[in-house]
PDB file of N, CA and C in Angstrom:
ATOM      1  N   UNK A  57      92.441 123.866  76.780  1.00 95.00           N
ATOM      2  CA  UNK A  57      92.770 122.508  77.181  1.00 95.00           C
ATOM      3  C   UNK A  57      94.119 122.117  76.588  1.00 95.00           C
ATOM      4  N   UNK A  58      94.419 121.341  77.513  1.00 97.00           N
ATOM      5  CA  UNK A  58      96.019 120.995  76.824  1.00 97.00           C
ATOM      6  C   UNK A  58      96.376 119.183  77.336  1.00 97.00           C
ATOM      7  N   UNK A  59      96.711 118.360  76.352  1.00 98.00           N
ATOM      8  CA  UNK A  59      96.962 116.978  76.469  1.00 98.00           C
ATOM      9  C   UNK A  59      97.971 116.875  77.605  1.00 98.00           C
ATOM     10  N   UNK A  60      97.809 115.856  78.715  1.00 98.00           N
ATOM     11  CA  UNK A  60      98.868 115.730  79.292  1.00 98.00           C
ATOM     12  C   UNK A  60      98.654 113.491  78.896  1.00 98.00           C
ATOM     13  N   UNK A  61      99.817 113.196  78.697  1.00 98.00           N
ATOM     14  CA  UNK A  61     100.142 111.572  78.158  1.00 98.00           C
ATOM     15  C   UNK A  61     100.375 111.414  79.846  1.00 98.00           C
ATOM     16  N   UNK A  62     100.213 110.651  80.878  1.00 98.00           N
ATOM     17  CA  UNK A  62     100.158 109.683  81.912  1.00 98.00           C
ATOM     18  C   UNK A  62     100.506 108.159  81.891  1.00 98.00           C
ATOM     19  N   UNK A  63     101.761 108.054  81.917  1.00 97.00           N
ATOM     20  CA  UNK A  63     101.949 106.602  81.854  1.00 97.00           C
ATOM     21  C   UNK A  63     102.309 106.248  83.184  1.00 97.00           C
ATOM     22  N   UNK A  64     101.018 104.605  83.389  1.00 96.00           N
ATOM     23  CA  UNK A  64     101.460 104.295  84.849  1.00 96.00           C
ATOM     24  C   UNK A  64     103.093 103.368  85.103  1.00 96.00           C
ATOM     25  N   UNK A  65     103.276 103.223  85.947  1.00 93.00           N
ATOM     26  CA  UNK A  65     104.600 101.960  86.075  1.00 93.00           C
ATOM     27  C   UNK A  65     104.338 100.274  85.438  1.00 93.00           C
ATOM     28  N   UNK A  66     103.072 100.141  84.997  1.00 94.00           N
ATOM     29  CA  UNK A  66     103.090  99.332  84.387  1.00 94.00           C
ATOM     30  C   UNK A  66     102.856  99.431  82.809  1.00 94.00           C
ATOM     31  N   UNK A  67     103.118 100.597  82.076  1.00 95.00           N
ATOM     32  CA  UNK A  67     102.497 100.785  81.152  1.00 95.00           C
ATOM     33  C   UNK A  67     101.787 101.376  80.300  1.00 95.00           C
ATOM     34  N   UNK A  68     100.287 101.419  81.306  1.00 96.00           N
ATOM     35  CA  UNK A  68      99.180 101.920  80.777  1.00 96.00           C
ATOM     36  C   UNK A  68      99.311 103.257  80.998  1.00 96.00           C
ATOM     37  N   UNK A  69      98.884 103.537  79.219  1.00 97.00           N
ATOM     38  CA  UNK A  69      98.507 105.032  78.747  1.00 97.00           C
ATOM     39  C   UNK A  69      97.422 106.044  79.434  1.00 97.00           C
ATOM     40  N   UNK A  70      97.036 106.914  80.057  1.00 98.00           N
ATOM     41  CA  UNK A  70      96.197 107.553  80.176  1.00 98.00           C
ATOM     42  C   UNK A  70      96.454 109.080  79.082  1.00 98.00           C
ATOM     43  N   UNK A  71      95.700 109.285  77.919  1.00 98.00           N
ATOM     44  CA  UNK A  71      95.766 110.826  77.573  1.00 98.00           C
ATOM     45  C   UNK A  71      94.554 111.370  77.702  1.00 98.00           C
ATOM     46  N   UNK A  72      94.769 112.564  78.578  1.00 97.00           N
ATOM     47  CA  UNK A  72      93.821 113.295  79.263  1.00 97.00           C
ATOM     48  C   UNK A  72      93.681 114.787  78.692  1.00 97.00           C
ATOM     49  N   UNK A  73      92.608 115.514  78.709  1.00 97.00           N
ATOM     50  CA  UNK A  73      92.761 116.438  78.406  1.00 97.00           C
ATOM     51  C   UNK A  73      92.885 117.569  79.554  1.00 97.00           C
ATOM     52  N   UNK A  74      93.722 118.388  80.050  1.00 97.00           N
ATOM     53  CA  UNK A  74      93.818 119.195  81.171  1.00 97.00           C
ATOM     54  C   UNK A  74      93.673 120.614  81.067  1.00 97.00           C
ATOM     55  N   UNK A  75      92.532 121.201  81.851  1.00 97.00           N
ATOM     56  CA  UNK A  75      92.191 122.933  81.300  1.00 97.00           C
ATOM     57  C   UNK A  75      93.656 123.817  81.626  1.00 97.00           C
ATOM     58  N   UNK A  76      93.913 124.348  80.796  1.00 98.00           N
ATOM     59  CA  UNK A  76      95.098 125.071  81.160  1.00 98.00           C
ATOM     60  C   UNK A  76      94.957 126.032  82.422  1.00 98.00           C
ATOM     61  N   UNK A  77      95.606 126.383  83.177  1.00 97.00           N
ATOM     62  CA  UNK A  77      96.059 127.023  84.896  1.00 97.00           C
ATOM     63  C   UNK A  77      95.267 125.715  85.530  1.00 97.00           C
ATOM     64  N   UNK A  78      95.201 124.789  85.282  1.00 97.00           N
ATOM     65  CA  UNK A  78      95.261 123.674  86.628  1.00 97.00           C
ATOM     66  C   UNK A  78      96.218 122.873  86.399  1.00 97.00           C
ATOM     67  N   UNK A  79      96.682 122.149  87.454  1.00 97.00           N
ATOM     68  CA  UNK A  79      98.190 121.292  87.604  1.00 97.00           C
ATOM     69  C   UNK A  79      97.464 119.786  86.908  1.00 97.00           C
ATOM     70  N   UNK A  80      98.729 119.391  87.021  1.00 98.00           N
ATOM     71  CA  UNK A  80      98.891 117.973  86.316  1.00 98.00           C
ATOM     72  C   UNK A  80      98.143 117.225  87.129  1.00 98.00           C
ATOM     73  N   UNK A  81      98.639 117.174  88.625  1.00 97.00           N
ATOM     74  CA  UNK A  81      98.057 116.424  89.750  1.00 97.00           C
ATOM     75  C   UNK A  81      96.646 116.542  89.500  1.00 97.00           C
ATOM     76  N   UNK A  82      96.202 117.926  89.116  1.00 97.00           N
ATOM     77  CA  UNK A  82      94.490 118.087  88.823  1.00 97.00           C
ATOM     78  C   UNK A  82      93.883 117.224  88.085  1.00 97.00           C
ATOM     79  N   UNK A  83      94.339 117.254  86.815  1.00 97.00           N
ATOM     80  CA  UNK A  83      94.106 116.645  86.068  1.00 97.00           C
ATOM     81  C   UNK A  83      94.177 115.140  86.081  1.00 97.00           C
ATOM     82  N   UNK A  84      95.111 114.540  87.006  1.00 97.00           N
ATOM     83  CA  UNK A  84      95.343 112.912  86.930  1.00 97.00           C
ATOM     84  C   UNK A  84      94.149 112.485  88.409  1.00 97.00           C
ATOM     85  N   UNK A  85      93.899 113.617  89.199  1.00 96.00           N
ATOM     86  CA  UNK A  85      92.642 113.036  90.340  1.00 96.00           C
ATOM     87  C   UNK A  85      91.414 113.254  89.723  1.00 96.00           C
ATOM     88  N   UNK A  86      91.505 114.260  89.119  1.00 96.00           N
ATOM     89  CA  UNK A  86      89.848 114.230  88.247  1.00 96.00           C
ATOM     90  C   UNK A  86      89.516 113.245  86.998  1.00 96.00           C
ATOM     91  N   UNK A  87      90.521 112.810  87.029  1.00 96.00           N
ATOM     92  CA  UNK A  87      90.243 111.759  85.492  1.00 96.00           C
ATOM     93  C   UNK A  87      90.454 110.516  86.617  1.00 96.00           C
ATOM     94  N   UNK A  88      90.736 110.037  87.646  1.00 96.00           N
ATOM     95  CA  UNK A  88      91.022 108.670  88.307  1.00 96.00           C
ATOM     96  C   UNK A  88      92.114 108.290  87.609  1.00 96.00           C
ATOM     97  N   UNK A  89      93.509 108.809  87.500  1.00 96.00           N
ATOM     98  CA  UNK A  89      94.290 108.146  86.804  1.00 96.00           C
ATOM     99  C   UNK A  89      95.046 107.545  88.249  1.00 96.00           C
ATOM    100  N   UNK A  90      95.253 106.502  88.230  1.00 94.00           N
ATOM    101  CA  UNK A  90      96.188 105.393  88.861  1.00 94.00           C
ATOM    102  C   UNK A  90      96.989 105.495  89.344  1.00 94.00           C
ATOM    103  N   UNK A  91      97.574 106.145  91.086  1.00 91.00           N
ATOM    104  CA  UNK A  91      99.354 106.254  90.743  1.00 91.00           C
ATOM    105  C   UNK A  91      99.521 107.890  91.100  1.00 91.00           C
ATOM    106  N   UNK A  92      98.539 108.434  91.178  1.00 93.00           N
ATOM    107  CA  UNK A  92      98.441 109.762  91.548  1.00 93.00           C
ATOM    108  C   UNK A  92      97.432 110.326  93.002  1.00 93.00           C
ATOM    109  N   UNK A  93      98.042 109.933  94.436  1.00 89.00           N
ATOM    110  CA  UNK A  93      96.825 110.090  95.288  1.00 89.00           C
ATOM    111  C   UNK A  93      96.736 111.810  95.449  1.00 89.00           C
ATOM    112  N   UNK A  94      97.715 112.403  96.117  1.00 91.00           N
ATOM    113  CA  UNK A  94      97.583 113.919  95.923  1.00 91.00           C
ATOM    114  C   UNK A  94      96.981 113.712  97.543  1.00 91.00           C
ATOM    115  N   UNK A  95      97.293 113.214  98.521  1.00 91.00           N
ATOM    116  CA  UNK A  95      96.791 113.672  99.666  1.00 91.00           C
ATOM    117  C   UNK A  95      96.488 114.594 100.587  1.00 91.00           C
ATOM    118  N   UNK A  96      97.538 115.723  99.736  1.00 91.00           N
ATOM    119  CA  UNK A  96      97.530 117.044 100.212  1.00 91.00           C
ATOM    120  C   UNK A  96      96.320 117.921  99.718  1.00 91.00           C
ATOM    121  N   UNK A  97      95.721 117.273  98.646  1.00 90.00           N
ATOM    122  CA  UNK A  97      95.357 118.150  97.756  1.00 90.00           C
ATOM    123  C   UNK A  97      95.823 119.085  96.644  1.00 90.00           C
ATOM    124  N   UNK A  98      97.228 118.795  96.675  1.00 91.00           N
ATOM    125  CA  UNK A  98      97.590 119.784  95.773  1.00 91.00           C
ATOM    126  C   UNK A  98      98.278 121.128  96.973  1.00 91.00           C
ATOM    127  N   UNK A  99      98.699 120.875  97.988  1.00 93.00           N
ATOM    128  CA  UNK A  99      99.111 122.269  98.923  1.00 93.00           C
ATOM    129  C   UNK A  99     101.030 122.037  98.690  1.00 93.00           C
ATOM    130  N   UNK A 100     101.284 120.832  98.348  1.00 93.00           N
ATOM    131  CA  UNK A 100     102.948 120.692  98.181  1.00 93.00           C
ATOM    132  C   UNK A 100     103.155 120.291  99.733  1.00 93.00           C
ATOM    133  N   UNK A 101     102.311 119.387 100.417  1.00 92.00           N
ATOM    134  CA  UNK A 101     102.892 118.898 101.414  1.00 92.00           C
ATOM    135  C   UNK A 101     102.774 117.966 101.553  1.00 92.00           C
ATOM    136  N   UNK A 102     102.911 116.848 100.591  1.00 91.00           N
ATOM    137  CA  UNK A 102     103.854 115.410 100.983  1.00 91.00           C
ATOM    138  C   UNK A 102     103.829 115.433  99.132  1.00 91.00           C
ATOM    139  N   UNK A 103     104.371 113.901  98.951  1.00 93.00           N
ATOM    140  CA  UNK A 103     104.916 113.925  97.753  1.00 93.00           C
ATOM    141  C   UNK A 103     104.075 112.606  97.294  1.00 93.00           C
ATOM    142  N   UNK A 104     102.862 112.376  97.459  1.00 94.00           N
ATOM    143  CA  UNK A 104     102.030 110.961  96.460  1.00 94.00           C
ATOM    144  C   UNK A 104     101.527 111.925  95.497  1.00 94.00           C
ATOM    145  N   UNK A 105     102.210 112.887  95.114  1.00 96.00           N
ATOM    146  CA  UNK A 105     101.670 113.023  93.443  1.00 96.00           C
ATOM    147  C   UNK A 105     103.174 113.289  92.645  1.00 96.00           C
ATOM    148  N   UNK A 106     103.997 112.645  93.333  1.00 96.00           N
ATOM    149  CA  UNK A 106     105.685 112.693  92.473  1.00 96.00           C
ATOM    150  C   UNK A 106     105.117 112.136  90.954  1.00 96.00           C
ATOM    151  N   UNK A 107     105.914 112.502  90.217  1.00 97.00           N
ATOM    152  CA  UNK A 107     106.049 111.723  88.665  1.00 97.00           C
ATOM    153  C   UNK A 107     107.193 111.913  87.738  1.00 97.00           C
ATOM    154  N   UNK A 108     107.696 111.395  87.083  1.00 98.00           N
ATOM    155  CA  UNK A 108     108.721 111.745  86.190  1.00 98.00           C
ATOM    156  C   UNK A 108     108.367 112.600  84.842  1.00 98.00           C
ATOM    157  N   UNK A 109     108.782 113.532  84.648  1.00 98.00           N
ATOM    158  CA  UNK A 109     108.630 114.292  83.686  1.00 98.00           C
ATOM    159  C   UNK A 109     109.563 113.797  82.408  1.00 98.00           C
ATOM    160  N   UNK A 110     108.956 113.156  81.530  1.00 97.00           N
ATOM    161  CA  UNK A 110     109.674 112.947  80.194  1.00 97.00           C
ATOM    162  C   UNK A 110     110.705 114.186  79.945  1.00 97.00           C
ATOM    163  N   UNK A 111     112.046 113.885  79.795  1.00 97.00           N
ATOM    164  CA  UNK A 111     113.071 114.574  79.645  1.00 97.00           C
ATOM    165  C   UNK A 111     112.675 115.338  78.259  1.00 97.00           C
ATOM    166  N   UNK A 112     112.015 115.799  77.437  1.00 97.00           N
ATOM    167  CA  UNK A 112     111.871 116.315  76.132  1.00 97.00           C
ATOM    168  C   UNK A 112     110.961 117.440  77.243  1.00 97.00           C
ATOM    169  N   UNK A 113     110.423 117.062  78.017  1.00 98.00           N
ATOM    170  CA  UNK A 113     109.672 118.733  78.889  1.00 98.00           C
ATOM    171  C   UNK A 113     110.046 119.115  79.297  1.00 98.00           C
ATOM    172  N   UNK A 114     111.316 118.094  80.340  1.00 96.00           N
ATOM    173  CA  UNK A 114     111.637 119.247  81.890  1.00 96.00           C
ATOM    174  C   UNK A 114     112.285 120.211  82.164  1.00 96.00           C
ATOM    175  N   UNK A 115     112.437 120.921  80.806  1.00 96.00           N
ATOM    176  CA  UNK A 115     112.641 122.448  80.488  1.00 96.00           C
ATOM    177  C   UNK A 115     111.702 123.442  80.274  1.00 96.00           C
ATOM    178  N   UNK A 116     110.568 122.847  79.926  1.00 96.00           N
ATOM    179  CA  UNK A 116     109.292 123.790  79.886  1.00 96.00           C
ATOM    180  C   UNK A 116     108.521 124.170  80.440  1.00 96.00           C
ATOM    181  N   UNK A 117     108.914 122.883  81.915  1.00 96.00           N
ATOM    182  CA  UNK A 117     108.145 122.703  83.575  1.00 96.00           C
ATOM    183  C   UNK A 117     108.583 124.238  83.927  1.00 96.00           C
ATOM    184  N   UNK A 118     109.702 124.114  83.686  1.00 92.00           N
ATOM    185  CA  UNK A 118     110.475 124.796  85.045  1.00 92.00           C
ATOM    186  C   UNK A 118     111.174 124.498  85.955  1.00 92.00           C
ATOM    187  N   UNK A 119     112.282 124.914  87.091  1.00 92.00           N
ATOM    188  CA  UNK A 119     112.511 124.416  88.165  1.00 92.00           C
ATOM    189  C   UNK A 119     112.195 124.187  89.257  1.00 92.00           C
ATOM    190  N   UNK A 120     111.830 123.327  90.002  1.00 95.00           N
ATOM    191  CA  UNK A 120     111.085 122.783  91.359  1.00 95.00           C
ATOM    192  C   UNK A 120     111.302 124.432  91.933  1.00 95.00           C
ATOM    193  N   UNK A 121     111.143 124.901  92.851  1.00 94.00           N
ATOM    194  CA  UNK A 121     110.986 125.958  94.118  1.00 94.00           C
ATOM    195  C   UNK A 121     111.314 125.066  95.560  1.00 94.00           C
ATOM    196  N   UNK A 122     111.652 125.780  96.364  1.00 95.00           N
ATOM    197  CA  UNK A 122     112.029 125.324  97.065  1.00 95.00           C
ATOM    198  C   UNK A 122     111.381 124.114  98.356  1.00 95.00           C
ATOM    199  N   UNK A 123     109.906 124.666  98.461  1.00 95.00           N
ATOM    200  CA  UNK A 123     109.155 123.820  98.601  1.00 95.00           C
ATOM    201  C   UNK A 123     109.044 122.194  98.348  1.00 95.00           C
ATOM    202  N   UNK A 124     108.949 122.408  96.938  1.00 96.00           N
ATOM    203  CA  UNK A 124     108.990 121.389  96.438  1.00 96.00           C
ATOM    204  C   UNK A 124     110.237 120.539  96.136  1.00 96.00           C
ATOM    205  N   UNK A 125     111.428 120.925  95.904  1.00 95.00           N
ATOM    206  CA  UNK A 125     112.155 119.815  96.575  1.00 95.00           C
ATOM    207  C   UNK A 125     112.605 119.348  97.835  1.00 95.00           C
ATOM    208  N   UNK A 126     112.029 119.995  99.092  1.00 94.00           N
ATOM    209  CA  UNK A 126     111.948 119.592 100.082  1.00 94.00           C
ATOM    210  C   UNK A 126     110.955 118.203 100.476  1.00 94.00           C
ATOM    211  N   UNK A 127     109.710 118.555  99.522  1.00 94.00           N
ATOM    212  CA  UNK A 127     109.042 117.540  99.856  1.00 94.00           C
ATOM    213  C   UNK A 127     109.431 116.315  98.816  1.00 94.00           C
ATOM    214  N   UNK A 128     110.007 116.669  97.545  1.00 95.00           N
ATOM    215  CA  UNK A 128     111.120 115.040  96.730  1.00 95.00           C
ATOM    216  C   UNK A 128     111.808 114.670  97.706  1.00 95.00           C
ATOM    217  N   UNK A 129     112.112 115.091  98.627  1.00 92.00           N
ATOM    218  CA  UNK A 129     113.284 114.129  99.676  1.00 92.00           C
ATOM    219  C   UNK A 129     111.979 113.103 100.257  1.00 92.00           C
ATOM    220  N   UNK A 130     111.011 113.169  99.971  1.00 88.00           N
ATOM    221  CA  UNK A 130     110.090 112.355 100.877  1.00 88.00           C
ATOM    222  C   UNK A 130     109.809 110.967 100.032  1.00 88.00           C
ATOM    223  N   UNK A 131     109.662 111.228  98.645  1.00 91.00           N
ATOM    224  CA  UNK A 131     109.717 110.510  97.411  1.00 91.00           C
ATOM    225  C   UNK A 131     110.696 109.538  97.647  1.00 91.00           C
ATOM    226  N   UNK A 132     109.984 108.373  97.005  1.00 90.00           N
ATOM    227  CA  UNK A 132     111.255 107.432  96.785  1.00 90.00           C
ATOM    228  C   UNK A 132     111.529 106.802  94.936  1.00 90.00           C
ATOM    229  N   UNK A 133     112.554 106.746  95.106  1.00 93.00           N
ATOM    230  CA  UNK A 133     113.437 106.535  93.614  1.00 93.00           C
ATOM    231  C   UNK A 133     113.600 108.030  92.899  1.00 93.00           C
ATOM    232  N   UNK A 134     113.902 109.336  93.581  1.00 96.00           N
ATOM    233  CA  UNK A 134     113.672 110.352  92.842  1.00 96.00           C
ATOM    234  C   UNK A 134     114.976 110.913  91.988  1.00 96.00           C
ATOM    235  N   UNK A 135     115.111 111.040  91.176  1.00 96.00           N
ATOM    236  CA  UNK A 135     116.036 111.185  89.975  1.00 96.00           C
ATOM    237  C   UNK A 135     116.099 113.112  89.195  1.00 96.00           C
ATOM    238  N   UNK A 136     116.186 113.029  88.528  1.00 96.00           N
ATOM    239  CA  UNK A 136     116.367 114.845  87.781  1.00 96.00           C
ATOM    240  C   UNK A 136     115.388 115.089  87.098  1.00 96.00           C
ATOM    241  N   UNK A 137     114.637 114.059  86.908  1.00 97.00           N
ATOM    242  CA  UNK A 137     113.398 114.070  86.138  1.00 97.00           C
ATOM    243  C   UNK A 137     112.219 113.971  87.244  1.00 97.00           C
ATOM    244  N   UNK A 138     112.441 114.148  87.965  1.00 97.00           N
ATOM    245  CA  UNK A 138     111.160 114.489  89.279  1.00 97.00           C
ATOM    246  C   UNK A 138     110.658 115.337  89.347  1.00 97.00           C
ATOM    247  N   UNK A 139     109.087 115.540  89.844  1.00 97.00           N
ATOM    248  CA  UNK A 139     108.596 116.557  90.185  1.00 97.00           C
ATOM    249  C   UNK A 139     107.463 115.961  90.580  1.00 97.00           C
ATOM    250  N   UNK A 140     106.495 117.384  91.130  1.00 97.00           N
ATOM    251  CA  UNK A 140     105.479 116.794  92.131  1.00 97.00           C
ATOM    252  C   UNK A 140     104.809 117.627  91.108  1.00 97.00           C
ATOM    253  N   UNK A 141     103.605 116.898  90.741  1.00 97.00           N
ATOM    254  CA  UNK A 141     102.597 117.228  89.657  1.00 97.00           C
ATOM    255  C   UNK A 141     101.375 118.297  90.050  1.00 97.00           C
ATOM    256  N   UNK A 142     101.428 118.628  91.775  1.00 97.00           N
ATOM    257  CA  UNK A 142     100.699 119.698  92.170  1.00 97.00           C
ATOM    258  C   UNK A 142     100.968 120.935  91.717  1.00 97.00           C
ATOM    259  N   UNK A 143     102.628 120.836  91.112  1.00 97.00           N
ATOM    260  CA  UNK A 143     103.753 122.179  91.258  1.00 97.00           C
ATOM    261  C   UNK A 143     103.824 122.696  89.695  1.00 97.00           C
ATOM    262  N   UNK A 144     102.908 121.747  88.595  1.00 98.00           N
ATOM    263  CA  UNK A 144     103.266 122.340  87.192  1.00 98.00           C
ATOM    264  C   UNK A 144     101.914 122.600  86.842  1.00 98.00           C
ATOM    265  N   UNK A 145     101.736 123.852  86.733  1.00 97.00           N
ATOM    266  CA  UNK A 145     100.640 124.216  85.804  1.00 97.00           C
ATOM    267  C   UNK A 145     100.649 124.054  84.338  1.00 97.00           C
ATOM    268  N   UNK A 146      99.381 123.756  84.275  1.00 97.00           N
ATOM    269  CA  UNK A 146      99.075 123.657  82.466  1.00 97.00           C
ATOM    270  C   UNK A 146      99.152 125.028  82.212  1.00 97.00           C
ATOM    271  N   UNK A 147      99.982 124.958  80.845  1.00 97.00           N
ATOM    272  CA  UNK A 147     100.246 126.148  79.945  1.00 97.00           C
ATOM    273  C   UNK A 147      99.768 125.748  78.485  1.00 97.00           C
ATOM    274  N   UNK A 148      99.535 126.228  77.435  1.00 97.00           N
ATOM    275  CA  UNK A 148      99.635 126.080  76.367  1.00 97.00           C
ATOM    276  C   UNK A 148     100.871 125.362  75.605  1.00 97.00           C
ATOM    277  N   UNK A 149     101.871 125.794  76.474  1.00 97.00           N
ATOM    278  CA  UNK A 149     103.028 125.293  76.424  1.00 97.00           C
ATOM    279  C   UNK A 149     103.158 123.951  76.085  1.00 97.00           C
ATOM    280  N   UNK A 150     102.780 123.327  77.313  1.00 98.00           N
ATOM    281  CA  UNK A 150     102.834 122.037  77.691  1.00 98.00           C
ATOM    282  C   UNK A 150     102.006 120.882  77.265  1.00 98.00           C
ATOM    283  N   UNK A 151     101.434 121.359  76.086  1.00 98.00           N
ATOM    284  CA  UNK A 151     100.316 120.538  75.132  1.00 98.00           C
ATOM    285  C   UNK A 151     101.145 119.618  75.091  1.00 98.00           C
ATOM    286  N   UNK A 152     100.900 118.594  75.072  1.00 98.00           N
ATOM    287  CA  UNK A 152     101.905 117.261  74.510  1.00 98.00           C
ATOM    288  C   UNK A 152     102.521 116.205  76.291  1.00 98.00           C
ATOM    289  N   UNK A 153     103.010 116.998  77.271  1.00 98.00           N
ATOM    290  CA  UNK A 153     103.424 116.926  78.010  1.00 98.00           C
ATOM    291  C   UNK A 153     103.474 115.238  78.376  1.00 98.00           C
ATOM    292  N   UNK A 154     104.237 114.480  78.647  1.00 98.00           N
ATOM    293  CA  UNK A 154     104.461 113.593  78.686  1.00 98.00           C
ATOM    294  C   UNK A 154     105.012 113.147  80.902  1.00 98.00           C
ATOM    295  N   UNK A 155     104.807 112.359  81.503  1.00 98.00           N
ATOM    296  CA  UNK A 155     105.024 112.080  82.853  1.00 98.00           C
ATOM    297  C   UNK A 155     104.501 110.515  82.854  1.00 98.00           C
ATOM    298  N   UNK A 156     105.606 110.156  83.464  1.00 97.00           N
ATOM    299  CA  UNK A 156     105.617 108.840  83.977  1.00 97.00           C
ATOM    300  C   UNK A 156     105.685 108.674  85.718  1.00 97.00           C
ATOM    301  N   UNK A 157     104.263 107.677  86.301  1.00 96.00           N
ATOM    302  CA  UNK A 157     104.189 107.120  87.665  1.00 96.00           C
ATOM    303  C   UNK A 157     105.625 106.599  88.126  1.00 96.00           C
ATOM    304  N   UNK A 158     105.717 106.827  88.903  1.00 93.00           N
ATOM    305  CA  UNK A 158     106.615 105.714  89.978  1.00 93.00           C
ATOM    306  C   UNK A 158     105.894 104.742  90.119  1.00 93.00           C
ATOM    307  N   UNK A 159     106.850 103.437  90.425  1.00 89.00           N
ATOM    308  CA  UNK A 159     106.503 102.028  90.658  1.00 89.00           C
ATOM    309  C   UNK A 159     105.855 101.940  92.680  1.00 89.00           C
ATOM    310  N   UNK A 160     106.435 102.983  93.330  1.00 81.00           N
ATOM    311  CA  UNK A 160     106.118 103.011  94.205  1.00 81.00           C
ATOM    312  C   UNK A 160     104.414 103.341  94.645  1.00 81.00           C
ATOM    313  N   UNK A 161     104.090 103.823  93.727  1.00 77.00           N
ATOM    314  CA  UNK A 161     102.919 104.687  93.934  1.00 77.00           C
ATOM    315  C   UNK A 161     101.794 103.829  92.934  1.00 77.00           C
ATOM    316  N   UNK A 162     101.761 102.488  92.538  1.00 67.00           N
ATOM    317  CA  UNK A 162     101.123 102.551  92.378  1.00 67.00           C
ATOM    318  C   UNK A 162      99.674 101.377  92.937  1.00 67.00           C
TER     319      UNK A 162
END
């Protein structure tokens, strides 16, 4: 298990605990966190599970694939700190991991 911190656009904290090899998105629909619909399910085809990745991670994410910034063009307010939370697996790594909602989404 590995902590992922969830902060919505207004604020509120969610810290969750997430089994490592499932995505973030997993983790924020199975806990009901706010701000995360995932309509795809998690396939990377639309973007209601965008989130901002606290800049102290988004080196440990990785870089989007190509997929996936095709579908950030769908996102709105998306910045360098974007990503679609279907697209990062939990690692051990990423204990701590920090992501902030869009105001759009919630």
């Amino acid at each position: 298990m590995a902590k992922v911190t969830y902060i919505e656009h207004s604020g509120t904290e969610h810290v969750i605990e997430v089994p490592v090899g499932t995505t973030i998105m997993e983790g924020a629909v199975k806990n009901r966190v706010p701000g995360i619909d995932a309509d795809c399910g998690g396939a990377c085809a639309c973007a209601t599970c965008h989130v901002f990745v606290d800049a102290a991670w988004i080196e440990k994410t990785g870089k989007p694939g190509s997929m996936e910034e095709s579908m950030l063009d769908f996102a709105e307010g998306v910045t360098p700190l974007s990503r679609l939370s279907c697209q990062i697996s939990m690692t051990p790594d990423l204990d701590g991991i920090v992501v902030r909602l869009p105001a759009a989404q919630h």
